[in-house]
Short mmCIF file of C-alpha atoms and ligand atoms in Angstrom, two decimals:
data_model
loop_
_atom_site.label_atom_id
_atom_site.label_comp_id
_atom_site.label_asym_id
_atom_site.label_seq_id
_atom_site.Cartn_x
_atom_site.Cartn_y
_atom_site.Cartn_z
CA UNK C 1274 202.83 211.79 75.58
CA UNK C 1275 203.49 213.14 72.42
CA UNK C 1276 207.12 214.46 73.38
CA UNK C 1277 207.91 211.02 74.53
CA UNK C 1278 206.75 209.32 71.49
CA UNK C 1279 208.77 211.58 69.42
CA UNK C 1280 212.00 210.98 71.44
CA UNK C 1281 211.24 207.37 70.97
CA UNK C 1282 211.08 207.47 67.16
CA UNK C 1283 214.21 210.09 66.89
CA UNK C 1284 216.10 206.64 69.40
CA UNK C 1285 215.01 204.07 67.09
CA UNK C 1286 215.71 206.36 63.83
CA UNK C 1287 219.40 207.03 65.39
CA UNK C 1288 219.95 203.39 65.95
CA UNK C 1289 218.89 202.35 62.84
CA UNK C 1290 221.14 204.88 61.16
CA UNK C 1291 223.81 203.47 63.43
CA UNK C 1292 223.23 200.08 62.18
CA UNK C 1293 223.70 201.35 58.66
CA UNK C 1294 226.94 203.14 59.60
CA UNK C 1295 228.46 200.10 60.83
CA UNK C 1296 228.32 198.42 57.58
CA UNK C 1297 231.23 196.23 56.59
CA UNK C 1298 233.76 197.16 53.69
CA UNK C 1299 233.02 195.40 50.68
CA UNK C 1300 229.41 194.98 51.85
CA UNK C 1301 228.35 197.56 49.45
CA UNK C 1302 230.01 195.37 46.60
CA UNK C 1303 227.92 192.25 47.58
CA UNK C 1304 224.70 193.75 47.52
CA UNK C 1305 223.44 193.10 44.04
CA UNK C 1306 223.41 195.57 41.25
CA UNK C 1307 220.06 197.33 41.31
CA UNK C 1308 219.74 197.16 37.45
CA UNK C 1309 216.83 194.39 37.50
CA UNK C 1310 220.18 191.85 36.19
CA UNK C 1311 220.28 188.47 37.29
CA UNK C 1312 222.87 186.88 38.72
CA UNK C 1313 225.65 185.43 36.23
CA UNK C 1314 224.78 182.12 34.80
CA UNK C 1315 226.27 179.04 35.78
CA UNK C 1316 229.08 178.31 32.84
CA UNK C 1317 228.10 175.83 30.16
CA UNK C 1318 229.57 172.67 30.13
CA UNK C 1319 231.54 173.74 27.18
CA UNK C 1320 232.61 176.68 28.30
CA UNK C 1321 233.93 174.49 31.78
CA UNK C 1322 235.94 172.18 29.17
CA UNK C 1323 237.13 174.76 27.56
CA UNK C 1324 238.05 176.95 30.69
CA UNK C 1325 239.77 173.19 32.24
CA UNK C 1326 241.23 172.43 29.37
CA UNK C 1327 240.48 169.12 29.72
CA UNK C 1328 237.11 166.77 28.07
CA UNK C 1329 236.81 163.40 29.93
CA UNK C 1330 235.34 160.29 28.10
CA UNK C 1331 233.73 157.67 29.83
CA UNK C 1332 234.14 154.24 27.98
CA UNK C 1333 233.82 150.73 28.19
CA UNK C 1334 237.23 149.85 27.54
CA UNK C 1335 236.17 145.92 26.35
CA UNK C 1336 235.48 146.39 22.83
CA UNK C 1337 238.08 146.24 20.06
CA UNK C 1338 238.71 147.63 17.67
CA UNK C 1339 236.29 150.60 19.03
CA UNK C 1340 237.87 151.11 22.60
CA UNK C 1341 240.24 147.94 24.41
CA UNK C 1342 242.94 147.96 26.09
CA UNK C 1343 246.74 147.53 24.61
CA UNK C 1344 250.32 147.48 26.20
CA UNK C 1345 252.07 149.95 24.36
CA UNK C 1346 256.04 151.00 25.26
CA UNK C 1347 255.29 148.72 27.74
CA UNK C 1348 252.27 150.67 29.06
CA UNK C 1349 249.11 149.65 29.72
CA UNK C 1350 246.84 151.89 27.05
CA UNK C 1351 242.85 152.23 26.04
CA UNK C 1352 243.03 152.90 22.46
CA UNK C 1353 240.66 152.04 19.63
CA UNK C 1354 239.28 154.00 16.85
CA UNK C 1355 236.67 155.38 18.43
CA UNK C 1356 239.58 156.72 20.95
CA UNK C 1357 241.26 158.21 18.23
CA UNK C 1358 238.00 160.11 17.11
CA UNK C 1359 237.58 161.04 20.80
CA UNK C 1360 241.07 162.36 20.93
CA UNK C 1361 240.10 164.38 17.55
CA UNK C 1362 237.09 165.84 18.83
CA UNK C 1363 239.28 167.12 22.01
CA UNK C 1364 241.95 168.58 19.77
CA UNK C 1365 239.27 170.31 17.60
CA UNK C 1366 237.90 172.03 20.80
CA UNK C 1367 241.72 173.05 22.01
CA UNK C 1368 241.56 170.73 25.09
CA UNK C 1369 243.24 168.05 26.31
CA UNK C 1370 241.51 164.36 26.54
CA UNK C 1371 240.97 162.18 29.54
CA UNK C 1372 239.89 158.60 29.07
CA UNK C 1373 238.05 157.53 32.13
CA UNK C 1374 236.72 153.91 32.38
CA UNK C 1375 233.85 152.50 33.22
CA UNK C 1376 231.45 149.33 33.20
CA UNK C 1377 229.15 149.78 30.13
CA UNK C 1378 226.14 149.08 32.10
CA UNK C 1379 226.90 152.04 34.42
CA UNK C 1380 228.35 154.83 31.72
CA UNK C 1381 225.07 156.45 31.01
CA UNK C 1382 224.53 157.15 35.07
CA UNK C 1383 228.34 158.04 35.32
CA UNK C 1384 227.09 161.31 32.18
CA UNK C 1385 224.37 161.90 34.48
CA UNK C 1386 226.17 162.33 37.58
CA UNK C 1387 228.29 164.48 35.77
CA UNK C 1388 231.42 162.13 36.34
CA UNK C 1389 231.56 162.72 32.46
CA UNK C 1390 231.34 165.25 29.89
CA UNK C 1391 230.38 162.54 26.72
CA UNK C 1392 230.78 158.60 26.88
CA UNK C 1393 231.92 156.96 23.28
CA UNK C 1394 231.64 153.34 23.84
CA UNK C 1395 229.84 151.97 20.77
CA UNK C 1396 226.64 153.60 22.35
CA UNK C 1397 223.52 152.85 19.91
CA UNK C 1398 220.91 155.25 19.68
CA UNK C 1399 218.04 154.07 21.18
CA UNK C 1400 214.46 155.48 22.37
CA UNK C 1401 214.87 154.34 25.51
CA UNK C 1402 218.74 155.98 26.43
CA UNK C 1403 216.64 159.58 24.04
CA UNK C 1404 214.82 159.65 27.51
CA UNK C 1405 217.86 159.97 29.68
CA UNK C 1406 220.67 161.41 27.65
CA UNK C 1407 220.97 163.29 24.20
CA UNK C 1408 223.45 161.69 21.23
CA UNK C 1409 225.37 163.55 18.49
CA UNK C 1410 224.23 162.86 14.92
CA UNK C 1411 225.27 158.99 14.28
CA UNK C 1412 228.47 158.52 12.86
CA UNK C 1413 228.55 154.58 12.43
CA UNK C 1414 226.08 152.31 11.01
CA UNK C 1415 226.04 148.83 13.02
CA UNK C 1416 224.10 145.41 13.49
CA UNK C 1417 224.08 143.41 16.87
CA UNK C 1418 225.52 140.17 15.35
CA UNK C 1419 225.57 136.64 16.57
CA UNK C 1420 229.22 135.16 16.61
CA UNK C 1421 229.07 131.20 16.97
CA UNK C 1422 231.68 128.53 17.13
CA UNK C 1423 233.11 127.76 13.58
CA UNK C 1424 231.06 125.14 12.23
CA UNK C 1425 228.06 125.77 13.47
CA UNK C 1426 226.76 128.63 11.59
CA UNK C 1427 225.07 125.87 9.10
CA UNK C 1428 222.48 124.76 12.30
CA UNK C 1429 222.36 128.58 13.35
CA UNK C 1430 221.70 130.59 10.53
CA UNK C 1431 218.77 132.71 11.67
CA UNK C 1432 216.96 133.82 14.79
CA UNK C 1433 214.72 130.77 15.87
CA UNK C 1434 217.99 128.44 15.39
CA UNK C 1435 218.79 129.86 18.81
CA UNK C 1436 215.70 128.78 20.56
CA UNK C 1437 216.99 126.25 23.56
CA UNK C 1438 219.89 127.54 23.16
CA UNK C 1439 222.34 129.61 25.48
CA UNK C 1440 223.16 133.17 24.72
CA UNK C 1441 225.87 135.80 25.67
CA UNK C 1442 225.72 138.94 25.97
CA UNK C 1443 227.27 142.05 27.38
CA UNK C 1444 225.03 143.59 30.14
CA UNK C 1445 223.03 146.59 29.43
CA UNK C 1446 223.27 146.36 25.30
CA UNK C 1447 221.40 146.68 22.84
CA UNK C 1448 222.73 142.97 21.99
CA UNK C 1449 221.05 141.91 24.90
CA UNK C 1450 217.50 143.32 24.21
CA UNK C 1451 217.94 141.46 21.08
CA UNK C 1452 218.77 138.12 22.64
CA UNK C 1453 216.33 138.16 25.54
CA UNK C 1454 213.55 139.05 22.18
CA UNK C 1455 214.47 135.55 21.16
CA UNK C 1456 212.15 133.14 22.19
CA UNK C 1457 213.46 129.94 23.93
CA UNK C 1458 216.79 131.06 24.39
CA UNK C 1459 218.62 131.58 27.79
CA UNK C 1460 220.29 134.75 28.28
CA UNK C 1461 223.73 134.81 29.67
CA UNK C 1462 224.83 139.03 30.49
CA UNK C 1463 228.09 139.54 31.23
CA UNK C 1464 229.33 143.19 32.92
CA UNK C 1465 232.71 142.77 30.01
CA UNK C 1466 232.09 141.86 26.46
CA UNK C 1467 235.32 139.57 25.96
CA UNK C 1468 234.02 137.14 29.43
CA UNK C 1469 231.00 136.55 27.40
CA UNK C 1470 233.11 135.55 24.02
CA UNK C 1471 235.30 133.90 26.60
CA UNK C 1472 232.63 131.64 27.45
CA UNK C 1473 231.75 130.86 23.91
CA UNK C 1474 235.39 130.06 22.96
CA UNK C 1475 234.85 127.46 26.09
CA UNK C 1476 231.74 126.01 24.96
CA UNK C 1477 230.12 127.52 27.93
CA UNK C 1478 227.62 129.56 25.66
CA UNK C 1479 226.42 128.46 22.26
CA UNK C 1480 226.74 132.17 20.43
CA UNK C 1481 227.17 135.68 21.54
CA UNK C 1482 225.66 138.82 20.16
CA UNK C 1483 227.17 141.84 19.61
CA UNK C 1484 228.11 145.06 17.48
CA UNK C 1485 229.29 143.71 13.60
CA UNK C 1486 232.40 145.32 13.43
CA UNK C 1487 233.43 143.68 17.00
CA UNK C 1488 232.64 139.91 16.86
CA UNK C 1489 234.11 140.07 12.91
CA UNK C 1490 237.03 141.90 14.59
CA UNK C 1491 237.19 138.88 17.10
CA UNK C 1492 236.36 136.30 14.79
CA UNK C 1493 239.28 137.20 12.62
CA UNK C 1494 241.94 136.74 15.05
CA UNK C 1495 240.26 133.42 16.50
CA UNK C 1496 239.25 130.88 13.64
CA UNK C 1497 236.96 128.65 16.18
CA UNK C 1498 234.69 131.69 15.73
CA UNK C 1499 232.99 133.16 13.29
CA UNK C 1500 229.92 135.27 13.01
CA UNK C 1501 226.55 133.91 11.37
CA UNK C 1502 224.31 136.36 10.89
CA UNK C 1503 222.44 139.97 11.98
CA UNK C 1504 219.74 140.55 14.66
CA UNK C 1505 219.43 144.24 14.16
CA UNK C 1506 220.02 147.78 12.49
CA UNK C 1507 221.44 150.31 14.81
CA UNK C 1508 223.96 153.82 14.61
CA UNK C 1509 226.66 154.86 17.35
CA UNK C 1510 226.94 158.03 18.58
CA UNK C 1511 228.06 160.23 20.94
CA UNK C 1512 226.40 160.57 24.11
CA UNK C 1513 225.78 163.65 26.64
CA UNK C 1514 224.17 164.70 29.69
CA UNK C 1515 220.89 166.18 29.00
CA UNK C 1516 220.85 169.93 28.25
CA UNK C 1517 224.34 169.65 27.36
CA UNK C 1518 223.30 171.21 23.83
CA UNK C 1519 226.14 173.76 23.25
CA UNK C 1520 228.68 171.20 23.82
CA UNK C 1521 226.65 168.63 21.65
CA UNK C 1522 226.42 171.15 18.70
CA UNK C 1523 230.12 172.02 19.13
CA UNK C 1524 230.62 168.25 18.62
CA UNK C 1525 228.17 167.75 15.63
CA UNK C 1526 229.94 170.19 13.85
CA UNK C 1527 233.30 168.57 14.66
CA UNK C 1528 231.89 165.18 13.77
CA UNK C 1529 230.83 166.76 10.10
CA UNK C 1530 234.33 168.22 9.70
CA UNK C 1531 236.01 165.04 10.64
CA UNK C 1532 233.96 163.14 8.24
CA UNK C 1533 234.04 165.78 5.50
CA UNK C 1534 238.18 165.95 5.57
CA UNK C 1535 238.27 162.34 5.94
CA UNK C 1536 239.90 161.53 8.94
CA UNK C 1537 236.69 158.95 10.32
CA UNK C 1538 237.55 156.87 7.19
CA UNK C 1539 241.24 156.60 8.08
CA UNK C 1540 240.69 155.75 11.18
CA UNK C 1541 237.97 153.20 10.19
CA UNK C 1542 240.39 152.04 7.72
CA UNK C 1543 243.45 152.00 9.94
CA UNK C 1544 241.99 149.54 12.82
CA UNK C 1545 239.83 147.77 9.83
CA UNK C 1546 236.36 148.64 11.14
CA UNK C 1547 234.13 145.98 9.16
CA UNK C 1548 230.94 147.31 7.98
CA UNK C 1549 228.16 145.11 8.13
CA UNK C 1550 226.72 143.69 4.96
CA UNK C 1551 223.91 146.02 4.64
CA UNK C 1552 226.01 149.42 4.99
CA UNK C 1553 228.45 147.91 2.67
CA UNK C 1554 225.77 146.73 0.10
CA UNK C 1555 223.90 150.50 0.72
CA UNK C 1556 227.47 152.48 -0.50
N1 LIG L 3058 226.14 148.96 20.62
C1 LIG L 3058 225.73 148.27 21.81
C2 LIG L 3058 224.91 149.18 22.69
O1 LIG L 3058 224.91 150.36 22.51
C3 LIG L 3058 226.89 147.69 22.60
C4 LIG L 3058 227.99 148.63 22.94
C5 LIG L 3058 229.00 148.04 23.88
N2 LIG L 3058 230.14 148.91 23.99
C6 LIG L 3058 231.29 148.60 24.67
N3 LIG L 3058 232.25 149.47 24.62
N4 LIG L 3058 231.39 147.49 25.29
O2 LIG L 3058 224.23 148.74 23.58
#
């Protein structure tokens, strides 16, 4: 009994070293290095821009002079100031940019789904968006503004003016937050910014809210509009999915350099970015 249990073990210990002899080359390589070391860490999303050579922007391309769309050589382009400090910040990390567009409602899912590495679209800083994304360190101050037809800025001059009356607004802003807080009014949202001032150049609406430097920027080149007063005190900044910290530091420190050296005032100056009243008064 004993011999037989013997032989039995000396089989099983010969087919197991059998097993082991018929090992696979390279199979030695993919077993993992006993040295306690994890496996390598996924790359950082700055280290994939930088390895891509590409950073792609998600905008709302509706919004000038921040981001809108222009036929230049004949092409159509997005450009805006804040396109041209989105271009910057891609230079300064020694990548190329990619502009993709999106509907504004939508840009902050488009981060999360990773479809995006930051979105600059005139995105306030709010405590709601803190819970789903992180932002850069502001680098505009702003005012969601109500634009009304020339004329009427006399009868609509503060917030309860616009009780019973009709109010655009771009979906998913902070512009409409601030109309739908008004009470009495109806709240028109539009998915693009320039339907809703469409609507108010038609008489369709009776004022539209938006970001200062925008509805002065439209008023300017339409003088049936013109922009009454401000609902709110907000700052833009960049936006990122969350955890995305390296890439977010890497862009504060950008965003310091390119307003140390000057190059946000030039642009702000070059597509005449209007501050509103208070920022201006504040300098
Ligand atoms: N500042 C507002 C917000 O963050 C509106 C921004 C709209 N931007 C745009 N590109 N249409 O909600």
């Amino acid at each position: 009994m004993k011999k037989i249990r013997t032989l039995a073990l000396g089989t099983l210990l010969t087919l197991i070293l059998a097993a082991c002899g018929g090992a696979q080359p390279g199979d030695q390589q993919a077993a993992p290095p006993d040295n306690g070391q994890q496996a390598e860490a996924p790359a950082s999303r700055l280290e994939q821009i930088k390895q891509s050579g590409k950073i792609v922007v998600a905008t709302s391309a509706d919004y000038p002079p921040f981001e809108y769309h222009a036929i230049i050589d004949g092409q159509d382009k997005i450009v805006g100031w804040e396109m041209e400090l989105a271009e910057a910040i891609a230079t300064e990390l020694g990548v190329k940019l990619e502009i993709k567009e999106g509907i504004f409602d939508t840009l902050l899912l488009d981060l999360d789904a990773g479809k995006a590495d930051m979105v600059i679209s005139a995105m306030t800083i709010t405590p709601d968006r803190l819970e789903s994304v992180d932002f850069s360190d502001p680098y505009w101050m702003t005012a969601q503004s109500v634009m009304v037809p020339a004329g009427s800025e006399g009868s609509i001059a503060a917030a309860e003016d616009l009780s019973g009356k009709t109010i655009g607004v771009q979906l998913g802003t902070t512009g409409e937050i601030a109309a739908k807080e008004i009470e009495g009014a109806e709240v028109r949202s539009y998915e693009l910014f320039e339907a809703a001032v469409l609507d108010l150049v038609a008489g369709r609406v009776d004022a539209v809210v938006g970001d200062y430097a925008v509805v002065k920027n439209y008023a300017a080149s339409r003088p049936e509009l013109t922009v009454a007063f401000e609902l709110t005190k907000e700052e833009n900044a960049v936006a990122f999915k969350k955890g995305d910290d390296e890439l977010r530091e890497a862009v504060n420190d950008i965003l310091a350099k390119l307003q140390a050296n000057g190059t946000i005032d030039q642009l702000i100056e070059k597509y005449e970015v209007a501050p509103p009243p208070e920022a201006k008064a504040e300098e």
